[in-house]
Amino acid sequence: MSDSDGFEVDEPVLADDDPMRAFLPNSFGKTSKEANIAAQIEQSRRKVDRPVATNAVEAKKGSDSDSDSDDDSSDDDDDDDEYPVSHELVLRTHERAVTTVALDPSGGRLVTGSLDCNIKLHDFSAMTITTLRAFKSVDPWESKKAAVSSDPHPIHHLSFSPFSGAVFLCVTAHPQAKIMSRDGDILTEFVKGDMYLRDMHHTKGHVGEVATGAWHPGDQNICVTAGSDSTLRIWDVNNKRSQKDIVVFKSKAAGAAGRTRMTAVAWGAPAQGGGNVLVAAALDGSLVMYSGNAPFTRPSAEIRDAHKPGTWTGGLDISSDGRMVVTRGGDGMIKLWDTRKFKEALVKVDHASTSDRYPMTNIKYSPNSTAIITGSGSGHLHILNPGNLRAEHVTPITPGSPLITVDWHPKLNQIITGSENGETHVLYNPNMSHRGAVDVMSRAPKKRHIDDDPSLTMDQTISADSIVTPGSGAGQGRRGGKAKEAMLPQAQKITPFMKSQPDEKHVSENIPLSHMLHEDPREALLKYAEVAKNDPMFTKAWKDTQPVTQYAELSDDEEDGRDKKRVKR
């Protein structure tokens, strides 16, 4: 057959958008699987549904604004570009509500606390899109579980030192706060005060539960804690036996006997010169401000009934310039204060509170104080204008689950949130954010191995965080176990005579009277009772000369008289 004989072969023709093309090879030979970084980042883009018109008026309004839909979409895109909320990274490492989150100054280590009494440590440099988990879980009170009165305590507050990422402050539902290393080790445990002393100036530590804490803005060794004993205690991390200074707040509320619970504290300093300020909130509704430098004998300013008395004001933060203070109270109000005129609130807006369920609910300034962020009971993140407290951007994070804690890292430009459902969300924008979640989503996914899932491994006694030393496993004694024992030139056989505890047969055959160990001593003595009575061995010589026992004979009347006399006595 010559080449001139033409044959036409019909080939299947597929459209460009046919899904079958995904199963057809594009080329022959060995192909390497490379991670599509752009697809991974796009996969983490948040899918936020726009609200749908619920009535005819809104529907008509929506029909009238069809021509402006492009403008609305462009405005939404502008909001996403203005704030780092376009993408998110979700960490599901806690079993209960996440109450506090903290990032070290460099942004490489993330710690989260929860009502499950555990602290989870995450390392962004070690996580990939398929290994989003904590590398270590720490219970701050695990070392004292052997004690009778020791119990796990929920985590109230975690915060890294602003100057060093080596340590962070840990506040639990306990009078003693802790300083822990970035690896979860306890470095310092502050002392507990004497609860029987009435004057708090004479105590060396908190005598009630600690609510929160903060670091000094200019000294990496100084921190402050707020407790339910109506005190603020300033600590030196190098001295755990006593506080460096104490601030006793005297409440003026009726019936409080001069004491109340301190609910929030913030320590701020202006970016350019000036003195730092220490601001705290109390349960009686007061807002008090002290000069950041000692002495703390009396407050520089105090506002009574800043919030409704008896409600928990858990949100408190100071702007980067040290001039403005924002508070979020349990009375459903967010208020803005000026430290230079610390008398009345400049602005106040309504915002539903979740402090009745989660006292750790907070409010935060952005790194440059151009925005204020806080959560809500519906699971939305609210980004407020720092001047009038109006919502500039509202986005759902965990719809239906309250958003408890928020934080905005200045170096990463990423927002971290903690919710009631145990999820930690890291919000970012690939164009604005740096490192952190961006690096995690830019790495190739780790190849899955059966050892990556601890539930599929054979030995469940070894956790993922434990360090296994060779030769220290089960069945390996001082001589190295059976493997080394088999290599010995003369391995003696273990016989019953070589055991440290001989068997029962060996004892019964070689130890005299060993059968008496299993006999009842009373029954063994009663066997000789009849023989001792008939043929006594020791009292036989006095058998014939034993005295006869004689009893006095009394009539019935005399016996009754004696009984009556005993009754009278």
XYZ file of C-alpha atoms in Angstrom:
569
model
C 0.000 0.000 0.000
C 1.464 3.279 -1.047
C 1.433 6.504 0.856
C -0.688 8.042 -1.800
C -3.646 6.019 -0.623
C -5.228 8.482 1.780
C -7.197 7.397 4.820
C -9.003 9.720 7.138
C -9.205 8.737 10.816
C -12.074 10.151 12.814
C -10.844 11.555 16.143
C -13.121 12.577 19.010
C -13.344 16.286 19.245
C -13.926 17.754 22.734
C -14.909 21.265 23.495
C -12.523 23.450 25.461
C -14.813 23.530 28.493
C -15.615 19.804 28.414
C -14.990 18.271 31.891
C -13.608 15.125 30.207
C -10.428 17.025 29.345
C -9.387 16.808 32.990
C -8.986 13.011 32.620
C -7.045 13.052 29.332
C -3.226 13.310 29.374
C -1.678 16.332 27.749
C 1.679 14.664 27.115
C 3.493 11.364 27.441
C 6.267 10.357 29.813
C 6.846 11.005 33.507
C 5.198 14.124 34.816
C 6.039 15.900 38.054
C 3.309 17.217 40.315
C 3.998 20.826 41.206
C 1.916 22.857 43.599
C -0.221 25.530 42.061
C 0.361 28.353 44.524
C -2.067 30.695 42.845
C -4.815 28.065 43.028
C -4.089 27.438 46.715
C -4.351 31.105 47.576
C -7.493 31.463 45.488
C -8.934 28.467 47.298
C -8.606 30.347 50.598
C -10.596 33.319 49.323
C -13.573 34.005 51.525
C -16.976 33.451 49.937
C -19.237 36.075 51.487
C -22.861 36.047 50.381
C -24.496 39.384 49.803
C -27.765 40.060 51.642
C -30.891 39.278 49.648
C -33.858 41.667 49.507
C -36.546 40.476 51.918
C -39.490 42.687 50.938
C -40.945 44.414 47.936
C -39.430 47.769 48.782
C -35.938 46.319 48.898
C -36.622 44.367 45.723
C -37.753 47.534 43.960
C -34.764 49.365 45.274
C -32.573 46.567 43.991
C -34.196 46.760 40.536
C -33.681 50.511 40.442
C -30.038 50.099 41.293
C -29.238 47.509 38.631
C -27.403 50.156 36.706
C -25.181 50.806 39.704
C -24.301 47.163 40.361
C -20.879 47.591 38.872
C -20.209 50.485 41.211
C -21.351 48.448 44.222
C -19.114 45.527 43.288
C -16.220 47.889 42.820
C -16.908 49.349 46.296
C -16.863 45.854 47.810
C -13.583 45.166 46.087
C -12.210 48.425 47.482
C -13.225 47.366 51.013
C -11.469 44.046 50.552
C -8.362 45.853 49.363
C -8.489 48.376 52.194
C -8.694 45.763 54.967
C -6.971 42.350 55.051
C -10.171 40.293 55.044
C -10.329 38.887 51.498
C -8.756 35.498 52.355
C -8.706 33.366 55.474
C -6.894 30.457 57.084
C -8.948 28.329 59.502
C -7.371 26.446 62.427
C -9.581 23.917 64.213
C -7.393 22.899 67.137
C -9.632 23.536 70.175
C -12.615 21.585 71.422
C -14.358 24.529 73.075
C -14.620 28.301 72.622
C -11.399 30.182 71.800
C -11.146 33.004 74.354
C -7.779 34.616 73.543
C -5.198 34.729 70.737
C -1.706 36.212 70.612
C 1.117 36.510 68.078
C 4.766 37.164 68.883
C 6.291 40.432 67.570
C 7.848 38.704 64.556
C 4.585 36.958 63.644
C 5.984 33.433 63.495
C 4.430 31.915 66.631
C 0.685 31.908 67.332
C -0.733 30.881 70.724
C -4.429 30.398 71.417
C -6.285 29.797 74.682
C -9.668 28.229 75.197
C -12.270 27.173 77.717
C -10.917 23.630 77.353
C -8.069 24.810 79.660
C -5.384 24.203 77.021
C -2.965 26.467 75.195
C -2.236 25.557 71.575
C 1.063 26.606 70.015
C 1.193 27.052 66.229
C 4.245 27.694 64.080
C 3.549 29.304 60.710
C 6.947 28.241 59.377
C 6.099 24.541 59.833
C 2.492 24.470 58.621
C 1.269 23.719 55.137
C -2.185 23.635 53.617
C -2.530 19.958 54.586
C -0.981 20.229 58.072
C -2.983 23.006 59.726
C -2.536 21.935 63.331
C -0.796 22.932 66.532
C 2.632 21.471 67.165
C 2.110 21.450 70.945
C -0.708 21.550 73.479
C -0.008 22.797 77.008
C -2.072 22.783 80.184
C -0.577 25.465 82.487
C -1.722 23.568 85.595
C -0.826 20.062 84.478
C 2.217 19.909 86.787
C -0.034 20.306 89.826
C -2.651 17.729 88.903
C -1.220 15.371 91.507
C -2.315 17.754 94.248
C -5.687 17.204 95.861
C -7.042 20.709 95.238
C -5.628 21.200 91.739
C -8.049 21.548 88.834
C -7.690 22.800 85.271
C -8.610 26.435 84.769
C -9.942 28.180 81.628
C -7.562 30.504 79.825
C -8.515 34.188 80.183
C -5.693 36.083 78.511
C -2.493 35.464 76.538
C -0.129 38.173 75.317
C 3.465 38.236 74.112
C 5.930 40.772 75.345
C 6.046 43.635 72.780
C 9.848 43.624 72.812
C 10.612 39.903 72.914
C 8.833 36.904 71.475
C 10.592 34.565 73.895
C 7.964 34.807 76.657
C 4.239 35.467 76.983
C 1.886 36.269 79.848
C -0.676 33.601 80.718
C -3.720 34.528 82.821
C -6.114 31.776 83.877
C -9.127 31.619 86.186
C -6.776 31.486 89.178
C -5.094 34.019 91.495
C -1.661 33.172 90.096
C -0.590 34.407 86.667
C 2.311 32.768 84.829
C 5.139 33.756 82.509
C 5.685 31.027 79.909
C 8.259 30.544 77.201
C 7.376 30.445 73.514
C 7.696 26.636 73.700
C 5.095 26.324 76.476
C 7.422 25.931 79.478
C 6.558 27.721 82.727
C 9.303 30.196 83.618
C 7.670 32.185 86.426
C 4.580 31.619 88.554
C 3.627 34.671 90.579
C 2.859 34.162 94.243
C -0.633 33.981 95.737
C -1.569 36.465 98.453
C -2.889 35.813 101.941
C -6.678 35.747 101.719
C -7.109 36.408 105.440
C -5.608 39.895 105.266
C -8.175 42.642 104.877
C -5.772 45.385 103.790
C -4.652 44.563 100.259
C -1.521 46.700 100.645
C -0.070 44.022 102.936
C -0.579 41.114 100.533
C 2.142 39.938 98.181
C -0.128 38.668 95.407
C -3.714 38.374 94.236
C -6.160 36.753 96.629
C -8.880 36.397 93.976
C -9.235 35.289 90.394
C -7.224 37.239 87.823
C -9.271 38.557 84.896
C -6.677 39.900 82.457
C -3.231 41.466 82.138
C -1.009 43.668 80.004
C 2.675 44.383 79.351
C 4.508 47.610 80.053
C 4.901 49.597 76.800
C 8.523 50.500 77.536
C 9.964 47.755 79.777
C 10.058 44.126 78.704
C 10.328 42.882 82.308
C 7.225 44.609 83.712
C 3.593 43.515 83.413
C 0.315 44.256 85.188
C -2.583 41.994 86.180
C -6.159 42.889 87.164
C -7.896 40.735 89.753
C -11.232 40.294 91.468
C -9.698 41.553 94.747
C -10.077 45.196 93.579
C -6.357 45.538 92.830
C -3.982 46.045 89.940
C -0.632 44.427 90.631
C 2.539 45.346 88.777
C 5.054 42.517 88.531
C 8.688 42.105 87.657
C 9.075 38.850 85.741
C 12.394 38.237 87.500
C 10.790 38.372 90.970
C 7.906 36.008 91.542
C 7.746 36.231 95.350
C 6.061 39.627 95.538
C 4.631 42.282 93.257
C 6.696 45.326 92.412
C 3.832 47.715 93.069
C 0.150 47.521 93.928
C -2.788 49.709 92.937
C -5.794 49.346 95.237
C -8.994 50.714 93.705
C -11.567 51.900 96.237
C -15.056 51.670 94.841
C -17.549 54.376 95.720
C -20.597 52.280 94.831
C -23.214 51.868 97.532
C -22.956 48.593 99.408
C -19.636 47.614 97.840
C -17.621 48.252 101.035
C -14.980 49.956 98.938
C -14.143 46.865 96.883
C -15.095 45.673 93.407
C -13.760 43.456 90.633
C -11.334 44.800 88.065
C -12.475 43.587 84.657
C -10.027 45.059 82.117
C -6.670 46.836 81.987
C -4.568 48.453 79.254
C -1.132 50.061 79.386
C -0.382 52.467 76.559
C 2.260 54.984 75.594
C 2.362 57.646 72.887
C 4.504 56.949 69.863
C 6.431 60.218 70.199
C 7.372 61.236 73.737
C 5.097 61.812 76.695
C 4.258 59.614 79.653
C 2.445 56.321 79.482
C -0.987 55.804 80.981
C -2.585 52.891 82.801
C -6.348 52.561 82.296
C -8.572 50.010 84.018
C -12.283 49.203 84.173
C -14.234 47.889 87.158
C -17.424 45.940 87.684
C -19.131 48.893 89.375
C -19.034 50.722 86.017
C -16.033 52.907 86.831
C -13.228 53.766 84.430
C -10.027 54.855 86.145
C -6.765 56.203 84.725
C -3.349 56.281 86.445
C -0.056 57.717 85.427
C 2.056 54.920 84.000
C 4.942 55.717 86.347
C 4.829 55.200 90.119
C 3.534 56.121 92.608
C -0.039 54.878 92.160
C -1.478 56.299 95.351
C -4.415 58.013 93.665
C -5.775 58.007 90.103
C -5.145 60.924 87.810
C -8.740 60.704 86.555
C -11.806 58.631 87.358
C -15.190 58.319 85.681
C -18.010 56.855 87.719
C -20.788 55.086 85.810
C -18.769 55.024 82.598
C -20.788 51.892 81.874
C -23.803 50.435 83.621
C -22.878 49.200 87.121
C -22.885 45.454 87.520
C -22.042 44.745 83.874
C -18.730 43.307 82.760
C -16.591 45.722 80.737
C -14.147 43.320 79.130
C -13.069 45.346 76.080
C -10.518 48.124 76.650
C -7.745 49.460 74.439
C -5.599 52.582 74.024
C -4.692 54.149 70.680
C -1.118 54.200 69.441
C -0.744 57.909 70.224
C -1.984 57.402 73.784
C -4.777 59.973 73.475
C -7.898 57.920 72.847
C -9.419 55.073 74.838
C -12.157 52.776 73.534
C -14.260 50.545 75.792
C -16.846 47.879 75.130
C -19.151 47.292 78.081
C -21.613 44.663 79.119
C -24.410 47.243 78.819
C -24.353 46.943 75.011
C -22.418 50.169 74.410
C -19.085 51.051 72.795
C -17.694 54.361 74.009
C -14.779 56.533 72.978
C -12.851 58.586 75.563
C -10.156 61.256 75.413
C -7.375 60.949 78.008
C -6.870 64.733 77.957
C -10.526 65.317 78.905
C -11.266 62.196 80.837
C -14.746 63.132 82.024
C -17.362 62.261 79.437
C -17.520 59.963 76.452
C -16.913 61.645 73.116
C -18.892 59.104 71.099
C -21.127 56.210 72.083
C -22.833 53.625 69.886
C -24.995 50.592 70.527
C -23.348 47.202 70.087
C -24.784 43.962 71.453
C -22.626 42.540 74.239
C -21.516 38.951 74.813
C -19.782 39.627 78.147
C -22.509 37.810 80.059
C -21.415 34.561 78.425
C -17.784 35.327 77.588
C -16.145 37.971 79.817
C -13.007 37.772 77.632
C -14.733 39.611 74.757
C -12.340 42.374 73.670
C -11.997 45.344 71.340
C -8.778 46.398 69.584
C -7.253 49.303 67.708
C -5.546 48.637 64.403
C -1.715 48.975 64.437
C -1.812 52.607 63.249
C -5.110 53.396 65.053
C -6.935 54.045 61.783
C -9.630 51.498 62.620
C -11.184 49.619 65.544
C -12.112 45.943 65.330
C -14.402 43.847 67.509
C -16.675 40.838 67.228
C -20.379 40.313 67.727
C -22.771 37.696 68.988
C -23.796 36.812 65.439
C -20.239 35.879 64.452
C -19.473 39.010 62.409
C -16.299 41.063 62.438
C -16.979 44.792 62.764
C -14.380 47.290 61.562
C -15.291 50.674 63.038
C -14.248 54.221 62.264
C -12.059 55.464 65.149
C -13.631 58.930 64.994
C -17.383 58.245 65.071
C -17.449 54.472 65.819
C -19.561 53.782 62.737
C -19.150 50.430 61.036
C -17.065 50.819 57.896
C -16.929 47.126 57.068
C -18.869 44.165 58.493
C -18.052 40.647 57.364
C -19.250 37.264 58.668
C -16.554 35.026 60.145
C -18.481 32.302 61.981
C -22.185 32.961 61.354
C -24.308 31.806 64.265
C -21.306 31.440 66.595
C -20.233 34.484 68.669
C -16.902 36.070 67.809
C -15.098 36.413 71.156
C -11.564 37.695 70.651
C -9.802 39.653 67.902
C -6.266 40.885 67.249
C -4.547 42.812 64.445
C -0.840 42.146 64.052
C 1.168 45.210 62.978
C 3.955 43.404 61.130
C 1.931 40.754 59.309
C -1.072 43.019 58.692
C -3.357 40.080 59.431
C -6.410 39.799 61.693
C -6.766 36.811 64.031
C -10.162 35.914 65.503
C -11.397 33.317 67.979
C -14.975 32.026 68.071
C -17.312 30.007 70.234
C -17.158 26.980 67.937
C -13.440 26.488 68.656
C -12.187 27.890 65.334
C -9.329 30.337 64.931
C -9.486 32.382 61.719
C -6.479 34.196 60.273
C -7.711 36.852 57.831
C -5.259 38.211 55.269
C -4.894 39.776 51.857
C -2.132 38.456 49.553
C -1.437 41.957 48.267
C -1.315 43.659 51.673
C -0.263 40.985 54.173
C 3.201 39.576 54.678
C 4.381 36.175 55.861
C 2.192 34.321 58.351
C -0.797 32.793 56.593
C 0.547 33.956 53.209
C 3.609 31.750 53.636
C 1.466 28.809 54.701
C -0.710 29.041 51.606
C 2.353 29.525 49.383
C 3.974 26.228 50.326
C 3.494 22.977 48.498
C 1.201 20.559 50.354
C 2.977 17.942 52.350
C 2.706 14.387 51.068
C 0.325 12.488 53.251
C 1.716 9.589 55.219
C -0.041 7.165 57.516
C 2.079 8.433 60.407
C 0.678 11.955 59.965
C -2.632 10.813 61.438
C -2.087 9.685 65.046
C -5.391 7.783 65.057
C -4.087 5.402 62.379
C -0.824 4.495 64.084
C -0.470 1.243 65.977
C 0.970 2.582 69.217
C -1.501 5.017 70.760
C 0.595 5.566 73.890
C 3.121 7.823 72.131
C 1.823 11.301 71.387
C 2.935 13.441 68.490
C 4.794 15.808 70.816
C 6.731 13.211 72.805
C 10.434 12.564 72.249
C 11.262 8.878 72.018
C 14.720 7.987 73.288
C 16.233 4.816 71.750
C 16.417 2.022 74.270
C 13.744 3.458 76.566
C 10.719 1.772 75.013
C 8.459 -0.816 76.591
C 10.112 -4.189 77.094
C 13.621 -2.734 76.973
C 15.220 -2.867 80.400
C 18.663 -2.022 81.601
C 20.267 -4.689 79.440
C 18.602 -3.643 76.200
C 15.687 -6.057 76.026
C 15.429 -9.391 74.207
C 17.516 -8.287 71.239
C 20.665 -7.752 73.301
C 19.896 -10.677 75.603
C 19.917 -13.057 72.670
C 23.388 -11.876 71.695
C 24.931 -12.775 75.065
C 27.313 -15.781 74.878
C 25.889 -17.516 77.952
C 22.282 -16.642 78.572
C 21.143 -18.489 81.663
C 17.685 -19.908 81.821
C 15.265 -18.395 84.299
C 14.184 -21.137 86.723
C 11.804 -20.888 89.709
C 14.802 -20.959 92.039
C 16.291 -17.842 90.365
C 13.189 -15.731 90.668
C 13.034 -13.021 93.276
C 9.612 -14.325 94.336
C 9.448 -18.177 94.298
C 6.304 -19.876 93.081
C 3.738 -21.473 95.396
C 4.875 -25.031 94.793
C 8.452 -24.252 95.720
C 7.364 -22.558 98.948
C 5.133 -25.404 100.074
C 7.805 -28.032 99.455
C 10.843 -26.279 100.896
C 9.615 -23.988 103.691
C 8.371 -25.750 106.897
C 4.900 -24.880 108.217
C 4.194 -22.822 105.095
C 0.739 -24.416 104.919
C -0.216 -22.500 108.044
C -0.296 -19.307 105.984
C -3.632 -20.364 104.489
C -5.264 -21.611 107.742
C -7.636 -19.750 109.998
C -5.859 -19.303 113.392
C -9.130 -19.534 115.375
C -10.094 -22.837 113.828
C -6.548 -24.137 114.347
C -6.754 -23.395 118.119
C -10.281 -24.755 118.586
C -9.081 -28.163 117.439
C -7.221 -28.489 120.745
C -9.990 -27.116 123.000
C -11.456 -30.536 123.921
C -8.033 -32.062 124.580
C -6.995 -29.161 126.832
C -10.175 -29.515 128.858
C -9.878 -33.251 129.466
C -6.119 -33.476 129.915
C -4.695 -30.085 130.842
C -0.957 -29.845 130.532
C -0.093 -26.838 132.689
C -2.880 -26.801 135.327
C -2.940 -30.571 135.972
C -1.148 -30.266 139.357
C -3.960 -28.117 140.860
C -6.794 -30.147 139.454
C -7.805 -31.677 142.844
C -7.229 -28.535 144.946
C -9.162 -26.048 142.841
C -11.513 -23.826 144.944
C -15.252 -24.214 144.555
C -16.968 -21.136 143.224
C -19.767 -19.926 145.473
C -22.319 -17.229 144.616
C -24.560 -15.326 147.051
C -28.197 -16.264 146.902
C -30.503 -13.277 146.512
C -34.274 -13.104 146.399
C -36.246 -11.492 143.597
C -37.129 -8.464 145.748
C -33.515 -7.731 146.524
C -32.589 -7.977 142.866
C -35.367 -5.502 141.938
C -34.203 -3.088 144.639
C -30.676 -3.074 143.305
C -31.930 -2.349 139.812
C -34.041 0.564 141.089
C -31.039 2.048 142.884
C -29.000 1.870 139.704
C -31.795 3.617 137.823
C -31.916 6.436 140.405
C -28.212 7.018 140.013
